[in-house]
mmCIF file of C-alpha atoms in Angstrom:
data_model
loop_
_atom_site.group_PDB
_atom_site.id
_atom_site.type_symbol
_atom_site.label_atom_id
_atom_site.label_comp_id
_atom_site.label_asym_id
_atom_site.label_seq_id
_atom_site.Cartn_x
_atom_site.Cartn_y
_atom_site.Cartn_z
ATOM 1 C CA UNK D 3 68.432 95.129 51.555
ATOM 2 C CA UNK D 4 70.818 94.620 55.266
ATOM 3 C CA UNK D 5 73.330 93.326 53.862
ATOM 4 C CA UNK D 6 73.822 95.563 51.353
ATOM 5 C CA UNK D 7 73.069 98.466 54.618
ATOM 6 C CA UNK D 8 76.629 96.638 56.253
ATOM 7 C CA UNK D 9 78.978 97.412 52.827
ATOM 8 C CA UNK D 10 77.677 101.192 53.275
ATOM 9 C CA UNK D 11 79.020 101.058 57.164
ATOM 10 C CA UNK D 12 81.513 99.213 57.151
ATOM 11 C CA UNK D 13 82.592 101.592 53.232
ATOM 12 C CA UNK D 14 82.304 105.059 55.745
ATOM 13 C CA UNK D 15 83.930 103.597 59.122
ATOM 14 C CA UNK D 16 87.190 102.672 57.755
ATOM 15 C CA UNK D 17 86.717 105.988 55.612
ATOM 16 C CA UNK D 18 86.897 107.320 59.422
ATOM 17 C CA UNK D 19 89.930 106.341 60.096
ATOM 18 C CA UNK D 20 91.300 107.703 57.180
ATOM 19 C CA UNK D 21 89.700 110.949 56.950
ATOM 20 C CA UNK D 22 91.991 114.778 57.622
ATOM 21 C CA UNK D 23 88.702 116.628 57.470
ATOM 22 C CA UNK D 24 87.162 116.873 61.309
ATOM 23 C CA UNK D 25 84.292 118.399 60.106
ATOM 24 C CA UNK D 26 83.468 116.093 57.714
ATOM 25 C CA UNK D 27 84.072 113.218 60.047
ATOM 26 C CA UNK D 28 81.298 114.299 62.351
ATOM 27 C CA UNK D 29 79.147 115.528 59.015
ATOM 28 C CA UNK D 30 79.374 111.225 58.399
ATOM 29 C CA UNK D 31 79.454 110.060 61.499
ATOM 30 C CA UNK D 32 76.019 111.543 62.048
ATOM 31 C CA UNK D 33 74.660 110.192 58.364
ATOM 32 C CA UNK D 34 76.064 106.876 59.890
ATOM 33 C CA UNK D 35 73.824 106.960 62.755
ATOM 34 C CA UNK D 36 70.596 107.899 60.872
ATOM 35 C CA UNK D 37 71.038 105.035 58.968
ATOM 36 C CA UNK D 38 72.244 102.242 60.830
ATOM 37 C CA UNK D 39 68.942 104.078 63.258
ATOM 38 C CA UNK D 40 66.855 103.123 61.097
ATOM 39 C CA UNK D 41 67.413 99.794 60.923
ATOM 40 C CA UNK D 42 67.096 99.407 64.227
ATOM 41 C CA UNK D 43 63.789 101.371 64.587
ATOM 42 C CA UNK D 44 62.892 98.741 62.588
ATOM 43 C CA UNK D 45 64.430 95.121 62.453
ATOM 44 C CA UNK D 46 64.182 93.029 66.660
ATOM 45 C CA UNK D 47 62.759 92.354 69.085
ATOM 46 C CA UNK D 48 58.048 93.657 68.289
ATOM 47 C CA UNK D 49 58.971 94.243 65.262
ATOM 48 C CA UNK D 50 60.104 92.803 61.898
ATOM 49 C CA UNK D 51 61.851 89.374 62.790
ATOM 50 C CA UNK D 52 65.671 89.799 61.152
ATOM 51 C CA UNK D 53 64.675 86.142 58.958
ATOM 52 C CA UNK D 54 61.272 88.349 57.228
ATOM 53 C CA UNK D 55 64.454 91.153 56.342
ATOM 54 C CA UNK D 56 65.820 88.350 52.180
ATOM 55 C CA UNK D 57 64.370 84.823 51.329
ATOM 56 C CA UNK D 58 68.451 83.845 51.036
ATOM 57 C CA UNK D 59 70.906 81.519 52.389
ATOM 58 C CA UNK D 60 68.602 81.517 55.936
ATOM 59 C CA UNK D 61 68.814 85.291 56.219
ATOM 60 C CA UNK D 62 72.988 84.740 57.643
ATOM 61 C CA UNK D 63 73.621 87.735 54.693
ATOM 62 C CA UNK D 64 71.186 89.793 56.958
ATOM 63 C CA UNK D 65 72.806 88.998 59.913
ATOM 64 C CA UNK D 66 76.239 89.815 58.732
ATOM 65 C CA UNK D 67 75.369 93.479 59.814
ATOM 66 C CA UNK D 68 76.984 92.689 63.474
ATOM 67 C CA UNK D 69 80.328 93.594 62.688
ATOM 68 C CA UNK D 70 79.295 97.585 61.541
ATOM 69 C CA UNK D 71 77.256 97.560 64.201
ATOM 70 C CA UNK D 72 79.063 96.591 66.828
ATOM 71 C CA UNK D 73 81.215 99.032 65.452
ATOM 72 C CA UNK D 74 79.397 101.931 65.649
ATOM 73 C CA UNK D 75 78.171 100.527 68.974
ATOM 74 C CA UNK D 76 82.194 101.801 69.977
ATOM 75 C CA UNK D 77 81.621 104.518 68.396
ATOM 76 C CA UNK D 78 78.483 105.932 69.056
ATOM 77 C CA UNK D 79 78.540 103.922 73.107
ATOM 78 C CA UNK D 80 74.970 104.033 71.931
ATOM 79 C CA UNK D 81 73.467 101.097 73.947
ATOM 80 C CA UNK D 82 70.327 101.073 71.408
ATOM 81 C CA UNK D 83 73.193 99.133 68.752
ATOM 82 C CA UNK D 84 74.461 96.654 71.661
ATOM 83 C CA UNK D 85 70.850 95.361 72.156
ATOM 84 C CA UNK D 86 70.704 94.612 68.468
ATOM 85 C CA UNK D 87 73.780 93.254 68.215
ATOM 86 C CA UNK D 88 72.504 90.830 71.007
ATOM 87 C CA UNK D 89 69.334 89.927 68.813
ATOM 88 C CA UNK D 90 71.081 89.186 66.006
ATOM 89 C CA UNK D 91 73.649 87.239 67.805
ATOM 90 C CA UNK D 92 70.931 85.379 69.047
ATOM 91 C CA UNK D 93 69.383 84.975 65.911
ATOM 92 C CA UNK D 94 73.136 82.844 64.463
ATOM 93 C CA UNK D 95 72.319 80.924 68.164
ATOM 94 C CA UNK D 96 68.583 79.537 67.360
ATOM 95 C CA UNK D 97 67.391 80.431 63.962
ATOM 96 C CA UNK D 98 67.451 77.623 60.981
ATOM 97 C CA UNK D 99 71.002 77.702 60.031
ATOM 98 C CA UNK D 100 72.421 78.072 64.089
ATOM 99 C CA UNK D 101 75.085 78.717 62.683
ATOM 100 C CA UNK D 102 77.197 80.000 66.147
ATOM 101 C CA UNK D 103 75.826 76.664 68.028
ATOM 102 C CA UNK D 104 77.330 73.918 65.592
ATOM 103 C CA UNK D 105 80.708 76.187 65.159
ATOM 104 C CA UNK D 106 80.967 75.498 69.637
ATOM 105 C CA UNK D 107 80.014 72.829 69.371
ATOM 106 C CA UNK D 108 82.615 71.918 66.622
ATOM 107 C CA UNK D 109 81.388 68.828 65.318
ATOM 108 C CA UNK D 110 80.404 69.745 61.488
ATOM 109 C CA UNK D 111 82.573 71.773 58.589
ATOM 110 C CA UNK D 112 81.039 74.537 57.307
ATOM 111 C CA UNK D 113 80.111 72.321 54.262
ATOM 112 C CA UNK D 114 77.879 70.687 56.535
ATOM 113 C CA UNK D 115 75.754 73.296 58.109
ATOM 114 C CA UNK D 116 72.380 74.134 56.892
ATOM 115 C CA UNK D 117 73.225 77.574 54.846
ATOM 116 C CA UNK D 118 76.627 77.391 53.058
ATOM 117 C CA UNK D 119 77.449 81.010 51.993
ATOM 118 C CA UNK D 120 80.518 81.392 52.508
ATOM 119 C CA UNK D 121 82.042 84.977 52.456
ATOM 120 C CA UNK D 122 78.362 86.399 54.081
ATOM 121 C CA UNK D 123 78.043 83.336 56.619
ATOM 122 C CA UNK D 124 82.377 84.249 57.580
ATOM 123 C CA UNK D 125 80.838 88.310 57.836
ATOM 124 C CA UNK D 126 79.103 86.587 61.159
ATOM 125 C CA UNK D 127 81.501 84.982 62.580
ATOM 126 C CA UNK D 128 83.298 88.446 62.314
ATOM 127 C CA UNK D 129 80.638 90.536 64.138
ATOM 128 C CA UNK D 130 81.061 87.685 67.127
ATOM 129 C CA UNK D 131 85.135 88.950 67.494
ATOM 130 C CA UNK D 132 83.952 92.606 68.011
ATOM 131 C CA UNK D 133 81.497 91.112 70.592
ATOM 132 C CA UNK D 134 84.454 89.338 72.077
ATOM 133 C CA UNK D 135 86.216 92.052 72.092
ATOM 134 C CA UNK D 136 83.757 94.049 73.729
ATOM 135 C CA UNK D 137 81.412 91.882 76.119
ATOM 136 C CA UNK D 138 85.667 89.557 76.531
ATOM 137 C CA UNK D 139 83.368 86.773 76.449
ATOM 138 C CA UNK D 140 85.128 83.319 75.969
ATOM 139 C CA UNK D 141 82.231 81.486 74.079
ATOM 140 C CA UNK D 142 82.220 83.749 71.314
ATOM 141 C CA UNK D 143 86.395 83.780 70.801
ATOM 142 C CA UNK D 144 85.987 80.522 71.435
ATOM 143 C CA UNK D 145 83.568 79.853 67.921
ATOM 144 C CA UNK D 146 85.215 81.909 66.506
ATOM 145 C CA UNK D 147 88.869 80.243 66.693
ATOM 146 C CA UNK D 148 87.119 77.240 66.161
ATOM 147 C CA UNK D 149 85.295 77.981 62.487
ATOM 148 C CA UNK D 150 88.437 79.284 60.846
ATOM 149 C CA UNK D 151 90.277 75.945 62.499
ATOM 150 C CA UNK D 152 87.803 73.788 59.623
ATOM 151 C CA UNK D 153 86.883 76.322 57.271
ATOM 152 C CA UNK D 154 90.777 76.236 56.747
ATOM 153 C CA UNK D 155 90.704 71.991 56.677
ATOM 154 C CA UNK D 156 88.056 71.627 54.741
ATOM 155 C CA UNK D 157 87.243 74.408 52.288
ATOM 156 C CA UNK D 158 90.435 76.087 51.281
ATOM 157 C CA UNK D 159 92.029 75.277 48.614
ATOM 158 C CA UNK D 160 95.912 75.084 47.718
ATOM 159 C CA UNK D 161 95.109 79.236 46.610
ATOM 160 C CA UNK D 162 93.489 80.081 48.869
ATOM 161 C CA UNK D 163 90.220 80.592 48.287
ATOM 162 C CA UNK D 164 86.846 78.228 48.437
ATOM 163 C CA UNK D 165 83.800 77.596 47.500
ATOM 164 C CA UNK D 166 84.583 75.432 43.901
ATOM 165 C CA UNK D 167 79.897 75.468 43.614
ATOM 166 C CA UNK D 168 79.958 78.612 43.286
ATOM 167 C CA UNK D 169 80.242 80.540 46.331
ATOM 168 C CA UNK D 170 79.628 78.048 49.215
ATOM 169 C CA UNK D 171 81.625 75.835 51.329
ATOM 170 C CA UNK D 172 81.636 72.361 49.658
ATOM 171 C CA UNK D 173 84.801 71.203 50.997
ATOM 172 C CA UNK D 174 86.719 72.454 48.311
ATOM 173 C CA UNK D 175 89.820 71.144 50.217
ATOM 174 C CA UNK D 176 88.637 67.779 48.272
ATOM 175 C CA UNK D 177 86.455 69.349 45.697
ATOM 176 C CA UNK D 178 88.828 71.866 44.026
ATOM 177 C CA UNK D 179 90.251 68.968 41.798
ATOM 178 C CA UNK D 180 86.367 67.781 40.918
ATOM 179 C CA UNK D 181 86.339 68.588 36.608
ATOM 180 C CA UNK D 182 82.770 68.216 36.379
ATOM 181 C CA UNK D 183 81.653 71.417 37.975
ATOM 182 C CA UNK D 184 81.612 74.557 35.373
ATOM 183 C CA UNK D 185 80.512 76.892 37.410
ATOM 184 C CA UNK D 186 81.686 80.648 39.202
ATOM 185 C CA UNK D 187 84.600 78.697 41.436
ATOM 186 C CA UNK D 188 85.701 80.629 44.274
ATOM 187 C CA UNK D 189 84.837 83.788 43.420
ATOM 188 C CA UNK D 190 87.436 86.995 45.286
ATOM 189 C CA UNK D 191 83.864 88.076 47.757
ATOM 190 C CA UNK D 192 85.617 84.762 49.302
ATOM 191 C CA UNK D 193 88.707 84.856 49.234
ATOM 192 C CA UNK D 194 89.306 88.883 50.570
ATOM 193 C CA UNK D 195 86.545 88.198 53.626
ATOM 194 C CA UNK D 196 88.548 84.835 54.345
ATOM 195 C CA UNK D 197 91.906 87.241 54.646
ATOM 196 C CA UNK D 198 89.943 89.848 56.994
ATOM 197 C CA UNK D 199 88.760 86.981 58.798
ATOM 198 C CA UNK D 200 91.758 85.791 59.379
ATOM 199 C CA UNK D 201 93.367 89.325 59.534
ATOM 200 C CA UNK D 202 90.987 89.660 62.572
ATOM 201 C CA UNK D 203 92.405 86.476 64.543
ATOM 202 C CA UNK D 204 95.647 87.446 64.172
ATOM 203 C CA UNK D 205 95.655 91.019 65.448
ATOM 204 C CA UNK D 206 93.669 89.153 68.637
ATOM 205 C CA UNK D 207 95.689 85.626 69.102
ATOM 206 C CA UNK D 208 99.390 87.050 67.916
ATOM 207 C CA UNK D 209 99.222 83.285 66.084
ATOM 208 C CA UNK D 210 101.974 83.050 63.311
ATOM 209 C CA UNK D 211 99.105 80.304 61.248
ATOM 210 C CA UNK D 212 96.697 83.352 60.638
ATOM 211 C CA UNK D 213 99.734 85.255 58.046
ATOM 212 C CA UNK D 214 100.106 81.940 57.052
ATOM 213 C CA UNK D 215 96.853 81.826 55.263
ATOM 214 C CA UNK D 216 97.054 85.494 55.112
ATOM 215 C CA UNK D 217 100.367 85.281 52.049
ATOM 216 C CA UNK D 218 98.735 82.064 50.253
ATOM 217 C CA UNK D 219 95.797 83.568 49.294
ATOM 218 C CA UNK D 220 97.379 86.937 48.239
ATOM 219 C CA UNK D 221 99.613 85.696 46.588
ATOM 220 C CA UNK D 222 97.256 83.115 44.800
ATOM 221 C CA UNK D 223 93.599 83.571 44.902
ATOM 222 C CA UNK D 224 93.426 87.371 44.814
ATOM 223 C CA UNK D 225 95.950 88.378 41.975
#
């Protein structure tokens, strides 16, 4: 379950930022390396393909491990982590999901993509921003900026969330007024990940609109 492994990595990586016990930090980092090494040893070229790690959402849930993989590369310098990240990015460009290529082409809104699972997709683009920070290749930044703009215009509701049909992109800017659907709408996972993506872009670009989008979400959807 790579999606859950991703959150184990992210949770401890964020804890490392505030941990004051140097011995504990070392123990945690050692555990995280073993955790990610296990994934890298079993998934990838000539191993189990990424597309066989899940039967959900064209495996973008698995691919969302990209962000902590690159954060671990920054912590350790392990080339195997960077190579694994490149493998994931290639998957996101060439698989049935194809979300990076579609973001670069900038012709479709995310609710029109082959897969529409909202917060896993946003997590993948967060990972792509980490790859941009490492490589400096503008292509990856462009893909994320295009994607975020499309999400905001087509799917962010008046309260600052998305997913008016369960937790999937569905053109929520329009469908938020549709009273026919009575299921789960605008889940908190989508709110938080949208804020997290906007925070990444705010820190990267300094553009105030991302702060505005965060504010809309935190004072409405999050509360």
